[in-house]
Amino acid sequence: EMYAVLWIRLPERLAVHLPWLLSHGFTMHHATRDYIMVVRPRSSSAVIPLYGTHYARVECVVVEYGTGRILLVKESTGPDSVFKLVTGSIDCNEYVSKAARREVKEETGIECDIAGVLGLGNRLCTRFGKDEILIGILMYARQGQVPKGDSREIVEAVWMEPSEALSTSSLMGKEWIMTALSTTLR
């Protein structure tokens, strides 16, 4: 079973050989910037897994110790009037916890600790026609850190009172914030 499918990862520099491979029973599986993946089943019962139809993202509810304020950002690519939670894609070979810390640090300059997972969610058919798997992360930041928006991605980064954060966030963001607040109050 393990060898029921032949996989060839064709580096971009060898892409001229693709027509030959296709004429010999291989089919395209997927491509990246660096390579083209082709496959050929060795038996009629061979199972060829689909290329990833989803990508994973973190949505971070960052709560400031002592004040309970929540960190929100305005992205430079979205509507200017919308504040949202810090979000970002999880890179290949990256742990969820590292992605959450990295995204918050990159987008706002805030250093924080992970307190836990708030839940899972999803959005259908988003960027590049793929579905998103969302992981809500609860994080705490020490009091007194001043958020500084990353000018490439973020127009503004601010601390907001929970009631204000709830009124400006997306539906999924509201769910994460409400879960975080109920966790904080316990």
CSV table of N, CA, C and O in Angstrom, one decimal, residues 71-168:
chain,number,residue,atom,x,y,z
A,71,LEU,N,-6.6,43.5,22.8
A,71,LEU,CA,-5.8,44.1,21.7
A,71,LEU,C,-6.5,43.9,20.4
A,71,LEU,O,-6.9,42.7,20.1
A,72,LEU,N,-6.7,45.0,19.7
A,72,LEU,CA,-7.3,44.9,18.4
A,72,LEU,C,-6.5,45.6,17.3
A,72,LEU,O,-5.8,46.6,17.7
A,73,VAL,N,-6.7,45.3,16.1
A,73,VAL,CA,-5.9,45.9,15.0
A,73,VAL,C,-6.8,46.3,13.8
A,73,VAL,O,-7.9,45.7,13.7
A,74,LYS,N,-6.4,47.2,13.0
A,74,LYS,CA,-7.0,47.6,11.7
A,74,LYS,C,-6.0,47.2,10.7
A,74,LYS,O,-4.8,47.7,10.7
A,75,GLU,N,-6.3,46.3,9.7
A,75,GLU,CA,-5.4,45.9,8.7
A,75,GLU,C,-5.4,46.9,7.6
A,75,GLU,O,-6.4,47.6,7.3
A,76,SER,N,-4.2,47.1,6.9
A,76,SER,CA,-4.1,48.0,5.8
A,76,SER,C,-4.8,47.5,4.6
A,76,SER,O,-5.2,48.3,3.7
A,77,THR,N,-5.1,46.2,4.4
A,77,THR,CA,-5.7,45.7,3.2
A,77,THR,C,-7.2,45.6,3.4
A,77,THR,O,-7.9,45.4,2.4
A,78,GLY,N,-7.8,45.7,4.5
A,78,GLY,CA,-9.2,45.6,4.7
A,78,GLY,C,-9.9,47.0,4.9
A,78,GLY,O,-9.2,48.0,4.7
A,79,PRO,N,-11.2,47.0,5.2
A,79,PRO,CA,-11.9,48.2,5.4
A,79,PRO,C,-11.2,49.0,6.6
A,79,PRO,O,-11.0,48.4,7.6
A,80,ASP,N,-10.9,50.3,6.3
A,80,ASP,CA,-10.2,51.1,7.4
A,80,ASP,C,-11.0,51.2,8.7
A,80,ASP,O,-10.4,51.5,9.7
A,81,SER,N,-12.3,51.1,8.6
A,81,SER,CA,-13.1,51.3,9.9
A,81,SER,C,-13.3,50.1,10.7
A,81,SER,O,-14.0,50.1,11.7
A,82,VAL,N,-12.7,49.0,10.4
A,82,VAL,CA,-12.9,47.7,11.1
A,82,VAL,C,-11.7,47.3,11.9
A,82,VAL,O,-10.6,47.1,11.4
A,83,PHE,N,-12.0,47.2,13.2
A,83,PHE,CA,-11.0,46.6,14.1
A,83,PHE,C,-11.3,45.2,14.3
A,83,PHE,O,-12.4,44.7,14.2
A,84,LYS,N,-10.2,44.4,14.4
A,84,LYS,CA,-10.4,42.9,14.5
A,84,LYS,C,-9.3,42.4,15.4
A,84,LYS,O,-8.3,43.0,15.8
A,85,LEU,N,-9.4,41.1,15.8
A,85,LEU,CA,-8.4,40.4,16.5
A,85,LEU,C,-7.2,40.2,15.7
A,85,LEU,O,-7.2,40.2,14.4
A,86,VAL,N,-6.0,40.0,16.3
A,86,VAL,CA,-4.8,39.7,15.6
A,86,VAL,C,-5.0,38.3,15.0
A,86,VAL,O,-5.3,37.4,15.7
A,87,THR,N,-4.8,38.2,13.7
A,87,THR,CA,-4.9,36.9,13.0
A,87,THR,C,-3.7,36.6,12.1
A,87,THR,O,-3.0,37.6,11.8
A,88,GLY,N,-3.6,35.4,11.8
A,88,GLY,CA,-2.5,35.1,10.8
A,88,GLY,C,-2.4,33.6,10.5
A,88,GLY,O,-2.9,32.8,11.3
A,89,SER,N,-1.8,33.3,9.4
A,89,SER,CA,-1.7,31.9,9.0
A,89,SER,C,-0.5,31.2,9.8
A,89,SER,O,0.4,31.9,10.2
A,90,ILE,N,-0.7,30.0,9.9
A,90,ILE,CA,0.3,29.1,10.6
A,90,ILE,C,1.2,28.7,9.4
A,90,ILE,O,0.7,28.0,8.5
A,91,ASP,N,2.5,29.0,9.5
A,91,ASP,CA,3.4,28.6,8.5
A,91,ASP,C,3.7,27.1,8.5
A,91,ASP,O,3.5,26.4,9.5
A,92,CYS,N,4.2,26.6,7.4
A,92,CYS,CA,4.6,25.2,7.3
A,92,CYS,C,5.7,24.9,8.3
A,92,CYS,O,6.6,25.7,8.5
A,93,ASN,N,5.6,23.8,9.0
A,93,ASN,CA,6.5,23.4,10.1
A,93,ASN,C,6.6,24.4,11.2
A,93,ASN,O,7.6,24.6,11.8
A,94,GLU,N,5.4,25.0,11.6
A,94,GLU,CA,5.4,25.9,12.7
A,94,GLU,C,4.3,25.4,13.7
A,94,GLU,O,3.2,25.1,13.3
A,95,TYR,N,4.7,25.4,15.0
A,95,TYR,CA,3.7,25.1,16.0
A,95,TYR,C,2.6,26.2,16.1
A,95,TYR,O,3.0,27.4,15.9
A,96,VAL,N,1.4,25.8,16.5
A,96,VAL,CA,0.4,26.8,16.7
A,96,VAL,C,0.8,27.9,17.7
A,96,VAL,O,0.6,29.1,17.5
A,97,SER,N,1.4,27.5,18.8
A,97,SER,CA,1.8,28.5,19.8
A,97,SER,C,2.8,29.5,19.3
A,97,SER,O,2.7,30.6,19.6
A,98,LYS,N,3.7,29.0,18.5
A,98,LYS,CA,4.7,29.9,17.9
A,98,LYS,C,4.1,30.8,16.9
A,98,LYS,O,4.4,32.0,16.9
A,99,ALA,N,3.1,30.3,16.1
A,99,ALA,CA,2.5,31.2,15.2
A,99,ALA,C,1.7,32.3,15.9
A,99,ALA,O,1.7,33.4,15.4
A,100,ALA,N,1.0,32.0,16.9
A,100,ALA,CA,0.2,33.0,17.7
A,100,ALA,C,1.2,34.1,18.2
A,100,ALA,O,0.9,35.3,18.0
A,101,ARG,N,2.2,33.7,18.9
A,101,ARG,CA,3.2,34.6,19.5
A,101,ARG,C,3.8,35.5,18.3
A,101,ARG,O,3.9,36.7,18.5
A,102,ARG,N,4.2,34.8,17.2
A,102,ARG,CA,4.8,35.5,16.1
A,102,ARG,C,3.9,36.6,15.5
A,102,ARG,O,4.3,37.7,15.3
A,103,GLU,N,2.6,36.2,15.3
A,103,GLU,CA,1.7,37.1,14.6
A,103,GLU,C,1.4,38.3,15.5
A,103,GLU,O,1.4,39.4,15.0
A,104,VAL,N,1.2,38.1,16.8
A,104,VAL,CA,1.0,39.2,17.7
A,104,VAL,C,2.2,40.2,17.7
A,104,VAL,O,2.1,41.4,17.7
A,105,LYS,N,3.4,39.6,17.8
A,105,LYS,CA,4.7,40.4,17.9
A,105,LYS,C,4.9,41.1,16.6
A,105,LYS,O,5.2,42.3,16.6
A,106,GLU,N,4.7,40.4,15.4
A,106,GLU,CA,4.9,41.1,14.1
A,106,GLU,C,3.9,42.2,13.9
A,106,GLU,O,4.3,43.3,13.4
A,107,GLU,N,2.6,42.0,14.2
A,107,GLU,CA,1.6,43.0,13.9
A,107,GLU,C,1.5,44.1,14.9
A,107,GLU,O,1.1,45.2,14.5
A,108,THR,N,1.9,43.9,16.1
A,108,THR,CA,1.7,44.9,17.2
A,108,THR,C,2.9,45.2,18.0
A,108,THR,O,2.9,46.2,18.8
A,109,GLY,N,3.9,44.4,18.0
A,109,GLY,CA,5.1,44.6,18.9
A,109,GLY,C,4.9,44.1,20.3
A,109,GLY,O,5.8,44.2,21.1
A,110,ILE,N,3.7,43.6,20.6
A,110,ILE,CA,3.4,43.1,21.9
A,110,ILE,C,3.9,41.7,22.2
A,110,ILE,O,3.7,40.8,21.4
A,111,GLU,N,4.5,41.5,23.4
A,111,GLU,CA,5.0,40.2,23.8
A,111,GLU,C,3.9,39.7,24.7
A,111,GLU,O,3.4,40.4,25.6
A,112,CYS,N,3.6,38.4,24.5
A,112,CYS,CA,2.6,37.8,25.4
A,112,CYS,C,2.8,36.3,25.6
A,112,CYS,O,3.6,35.7,25.0
A,113,ASP,N,2.0,35.8,26.6
A,113,ASP,CA,2.1,34.4,27.0
A,113,ASP,C,0.8,33.7,26.5
A,113,ASP,O,-0.3,34.4,26.6
A,114,ILE,N,0.8,32.5,26.2
A,114,ILE,CA,-0.3,31.7,25.8
A,114,ILE,C,-1.0,31.1,27.0
A,114,ILE,O,-0.3,30.5,27.8
A,115,ALA,N,-2.3,31.4,27.1
A,115,ALA,CA,-3.0,30.8,28.3
A,115,ALA,C,-3.8,29.6,27.9
A,115,ALA,O,-4.1,28.7,28.7
A,116,GLY,N,-4.2,29.5,26.6
A,116,GLY,CA,-4.9,28.3,26.2
A,116,GLY,C,-5.6,28.5,24.9
A,116,GLY,O,-5.5,29.5,24.2
A,117,VAL,N,-6.4,27.4,24.5
A,117,VAL,CA,-7.1,27.4,23.2
A,117,VAL,C,-8.6,27.7,23.6
A,117,VAL,O,-9.2,27.1,24.5
A,118,LEU,N,-9.1,28.7,22.9
A,118,LEU,CA,-10.5,29.1,23.1
A,118,LEU,C,-11.5,28.2,22.3
A,118,LEU,O,-12.6,28.1,22.7
A,119,GLY,N,-11.0,27.7,21.2
A,119,GLY,CA,-11.9,26.8,20.4
A,119,GLY,C,-11.5,26.8,19.0
A,119,GLY,O,-10.4,27.3,18.6
A,120,LEU,N,-12.3,26.1,18.2
A,120,LEU,CA,-12.0,25.9,16.8
A,120,LEU,C,-13.2,26.5,16.0
A,120,LEU,O,-14.3,26.5,16.4
A,121,GLY,N,-12.8,27.0,14.8
A,121,GLY,CA,-13.9,27.5,13.9
A,121,GLY,C,-13.4,27.4,12.5
A,121,GLY,O,-12.3,26.8,12.2
A,122,ASN,N,-14.2,27.8,11.6
A,122,ASN,CA,-13.8,27.8,10.2
A,122,ASN,C,-14.6,28.8,9.4
A,122,ASN,O,-15.6,29.3,9.8
A,123,ARG,N,-14.0,29.2,8.2
A,123,ARG,CA,-14.6,30.0,7.2
A,123,ARG,C,-14.5,29.3,5.9
A,123,ARG,O,-13.5,28.7,5.6
A,124,LEU,N,-15.6,29.4,5.1
A,124,LEU,CA,-15.6,28.6,3.9
A,124,LEU,C,-15.1,29.5,2.7
A,124,LEU,O,-15.5,30.7,2.7
A,125,CYS,N,-14.4,28.9,1.8
A,125,CYS,CA,-14.0,29.5,0.5
A,125,CYS,C,-13.5,30.9,0.7
A,125,CYS,O,-14.1,31.9,0.2
A,126,THR,N,-12.4,31.1,1.4
A,126,THR,CA,-11.8,32.4,1.6
A,126,THR,C,-10.7,32.6,0.6
A,126,THR,O,-10.9,32.3,-0.6
A,127,ARG,N,-9.5,33.0,1.0
A,127,ARG,CA,-8.4,33.3,0.2
A,127,ARG,C,-8.0,32.1,-0.7
A,127,ARG,O,-8.0,31.0,-0.2
A,128,PHE,N,-7.8,32.4,-1.9
A,128,PHE,CA,-7.3,31.4,-2.9
A,128,PHE,C,-8.3,30.2,-3.1
A,128,PHE,O,-8.0,29.1,-3.5
A,129,GLY,N,-9.6,30.5,-2.7
A,129,GLY,CA,-10.6,29.4,-2.9
A,129,GLY,C,-10.5,28.3,-1.8
A,129,GLY,O,-11.2,27.3,-1.9
A,130,LYS,N,-9.7,28.5,-0.8
A,130,LYS,CA,-9.5,27.5,0.2
A,130,LYS,C,-10.3,27.8,1.5
A,130,LYS,O,-10.6,29.0,1.7
A,131,ASP,N,-10.7,26.8,2.2
A,131,ASP,CA,-11.4,27.0,3.5
A,131,ASP,C,-10.3,27.3,4.6
A,131,ASP,O,-9.2,26.8,4.4
A,132,GLU,N,-10.7,28.0,5.6
A,132,GLU,CA,-9.8,28.3,6.7
A,132,GLU,C,-10.3,27.5,7.9
A,132,GLU,O,-11.4,27.4,8.2
A,133,ILE,N,-9.3,26.9,8.6
A,133,ILE,CA,-9.5,26.3,9.9
A,133,ILE,C,-9.0,27.3,10.9
A,133,ILE,O,-7.8,27.7,10.8
A,134,LEU,N,-9.8,27.8,11.8
A,134,LEU,CA,-9.4,28.8,12.8
A,134,LEU,C,-9.2,28.2,14.1
A,134,LEU,O,-10.0,27.4,14.6
A,135,ILE,N,-8.1,28.6,14.8
A,135,ILE,CA,-7.9,28.2,16.2
A,135,ILE,C,-7.8,29.5,17.0
A,135,ILE,O,-7.0,30.4,16.8
A,136,GLY,N,-8.8,29.6,17.9
A,136,GLY,CA,-8.9,30.8,18.8
A,136,GLY,C,-7.9,30.5,20.0
A,136,GLY,O,-7.9,29.5,20.6
A,137,ILE,N,-7.0,31.5,20.2
A,137,ILE,CA,-6.0,31.4,21.2
A,137,ILE,C,-6.2,32.5,22.2
A,137,ILE,O,-6.3,33.7,21.8
A,138,LEU,N,-6.2,32.2,23.5
A,138,LEU,CA,-6.2,33.1,24.6
A,138,LEU,C,-4.8,33.4,25.0
A,138,LEU,O,-4.0,32.5,25.3
A,139,MET,N,-4.4,34.7,25.0
A,139,MET,CA,-3.1,35.1,25.4
A,139,MET,C,-3.2,36.3,26.4
A,139,MET,O,-4.1,37.1,26.4
A,140,TYR,N,-2.1,36.4,27.2
A,140,TYR,CA,-2.0,37.5,28.2
A,140,TYR,C,-0.8,38.3,27.9
A,140,TYR,O,0.3,37.7,27.7
A,141,ALA,N,-0.9,39.6,28.0
A,141,ALA,CA,0.3,40.5,27.9
A,141,ALA,C,0.4,41.3,29.1
A,141,ALA,O,-0.5,41.7,29.8
A,142,ARG,N,1.7,41.5,29.5
A,142,ARG,CA,1.9,42.3,30.7
A,142,ARG,C,1.5,43.8,30.5
A,142,ARG,O,1.5,44.3,29.3
A,143,GLN,N,1.0,44.4,31.5
A,143,GLN,CA,0.4,45.7,31.5
A,143,GLN,C,1.5,46.7,31.1
A,143,GLN,O,2.7,46.6,31.4
A,144,GLY,N,1.1,47.8,30.3
A,144,GLY,CA,2.0,48.9,30.0
A,144,GLY,C,2.6,48.8,28.6
A,144,GLY,O,3.3,49.8,28.2
A,145,GLN,N,2.5,47.7,27.9
A,145,GLN,CA,3.1,47.6,26.6
A,145,GLN,C,2.2,48.5,25.6
A,145,GLN,O,1.0,48.4,25.6
A,146,VAL,N,2.9,49.3,24.8
A,146,VAL,CA,2.2,50.1,23.9
A,146,VAL,C,2.2,49.4,22.5
A,146,VAL,O,3.3,49.2,21.9
A,147,PRO,N,1.0,49.1,21.9
A,147,PRO,CA,1.0,48.5,20.6
A,147,PRO,C,1.5,49.4,19.5
A,147,PRO,O,1.1,50.6,19.5
A,148,LYS,N,2.3,48.9,18.6
A,148,LYS,CA,2.8,49.7,17.5
A,148,LYS,C,2.4,48.9,16.2
A,148,LYS,O,2.9,47.8,16.0
A,149,GLY,N,1.5,49.4,15.4
A,149,GLY,CA,1.1,48.6,14.2
A,149,GLY,C,2.2,48.5,13.2
A,149,GLY,O,3.0,49.4,13.0
A,150,ASP,N,2.4,47.3,12.7
A,150,ASP,CA,3.4,47.1,11.6
A,150,ASP,C,2.8,47.7,10.4
A,150,ASP,O,1.8,47.4,9.8
A,151,SER,N,3.5,48.7,9.9
A,151,SER,CA,3.1,49.6,8.8
A,151,SER,C,2.8,48.8,7.5
A,151,SER,O,2.0,49.3,6.6
A,152,ARG,N,3.4,47.6,7.3
A,152,ARG,CA,3.1,46.9,6.1
A,152,ARG,C,1.7,46.2,6.1
A,152,ARG,O,1.1,46.1,5.1
A,153,GLU,N,1.3,45.8,7.3
A,153,GLU,CA,0.0,45.1,7.4
A,153,GLU,C,-1.0,45.9,8.2
A,153,GLU,O,-2.2,45.7,7.9
A,154,ILE,N,-0.6,46.6,9.2
A,154,ILE,CA,-1.5,47.1,10.2
A,154,ILE,C,-1.5,48.7,10.2
A,154,ILE,O,-0.5,49.3,10.2
A,155,VAL,N,-2.7,49.2,10.1
A,155,VAL,CA,-2.9,50.7,10.1
A,155,VAL,C,-2.8,51.2,11.5
A,155,VAL,O,-2.2,52.2,11.8
A,156,GLU,N,-3.5,50.4,12.4
A,156,GLU,CA,-3.5,50.9,13.8
A,156,GLU,C,-3.7,49.6,14.7
A,156,GLU,O,-4.3,48.7,14.4
A,157,ALA,N,-3.1,49.7,15.9
A,157,ALA,CA,-3.2,48.6,16.9
A,157,ALA,C,-3.5,49.3,18.2
A,157,ALA,O,-2.8,50.3,18.6
A,158,VAL,N,-4.5,48.9,18.9
A,158,VAL,CA,-5.0,49.6,20.2
A,158,VAL,C,-5.5,48.6,21.2
A,158,VAL,O,-5.9,47.5,20.8
A,159,TRP,N,-5.4,49.0,22.5
A,159,TRP,CA,-6.1,48.3,23.5
A,159,TRP,C,-7.5,48.8,23.6
A,159,TRP,O,-7.7,50.0,23.6
A,160,MET,N,-8.5,47.9,23.8
A,160,MET,CA,-9.9,48.4,23.9
A,160,MET,C,-10.5,47.7,25.1
A,160,MET,O,-10.2,46.6,25.4
A,161,GLU,N,-11.5,48.4,25.7
A,161,GLU,CA,-12.3,47.8,26.8
A,161,GLU,C,-13.0,46.6,26.2
A,161,GLU,O,-13.4,46.7,25.0
A,162,PRO,N,-13.3,45.6,26.9
A,162,PRO,CA,-14.0,44.4,26.4
A,162,PRO,C,-15.3,44.7,25.7
A,162,PRO,O,-15.6,44.2,24.6
A,163,SER,N,-16.1,45.7,26.3
A,163,SER,CA,-17.4,46.0,25.7
A,163,SER,C,-17.3,46.6,24.3
A,163,SER,O,-18.0,46.4,23.4
A,164,GLU,N,-16.2,47.5,24.2
A,164,GLU,CA,-16.0,48.1,22.9
A,164,GLU,C,-15.4,47.1,21.9
A,164,GLU,O,-15.8,47.1,20.7
A,165,ALA,N,-14.6,46.2,22.4
A,165,ALA,CA,-14.0,45.2,21.5
A,165,ALA,C,-15.1,44.3,21.0
A,165,ALA,O,-15.1,43.9,19.8
A,166,LEU,N,-16.1,44.0,21.8
A,166,LEU,CA,-17.2,43.1,21.4
A,166,LEU,C,-18.1,43.8,20.3
A,166,LEU,O,-18.6,43.2,19.4
A,167,SER,N,-18.2,45.1,20.4
A,167,SER,CA,-19.0,45.9,19.5
A,167,SER,C,-18.4,46.0,18.1
A,167,SER,O,-19.1,46.3,17.1
A,168,THR,N,-17.1,45.9,18.0
A,168,THR,CA,-16.4,46.1,16.7
A,168,THR,C,-16.0,44.8,16.0
A,168,THR,O,-15.7,44.9,14.8
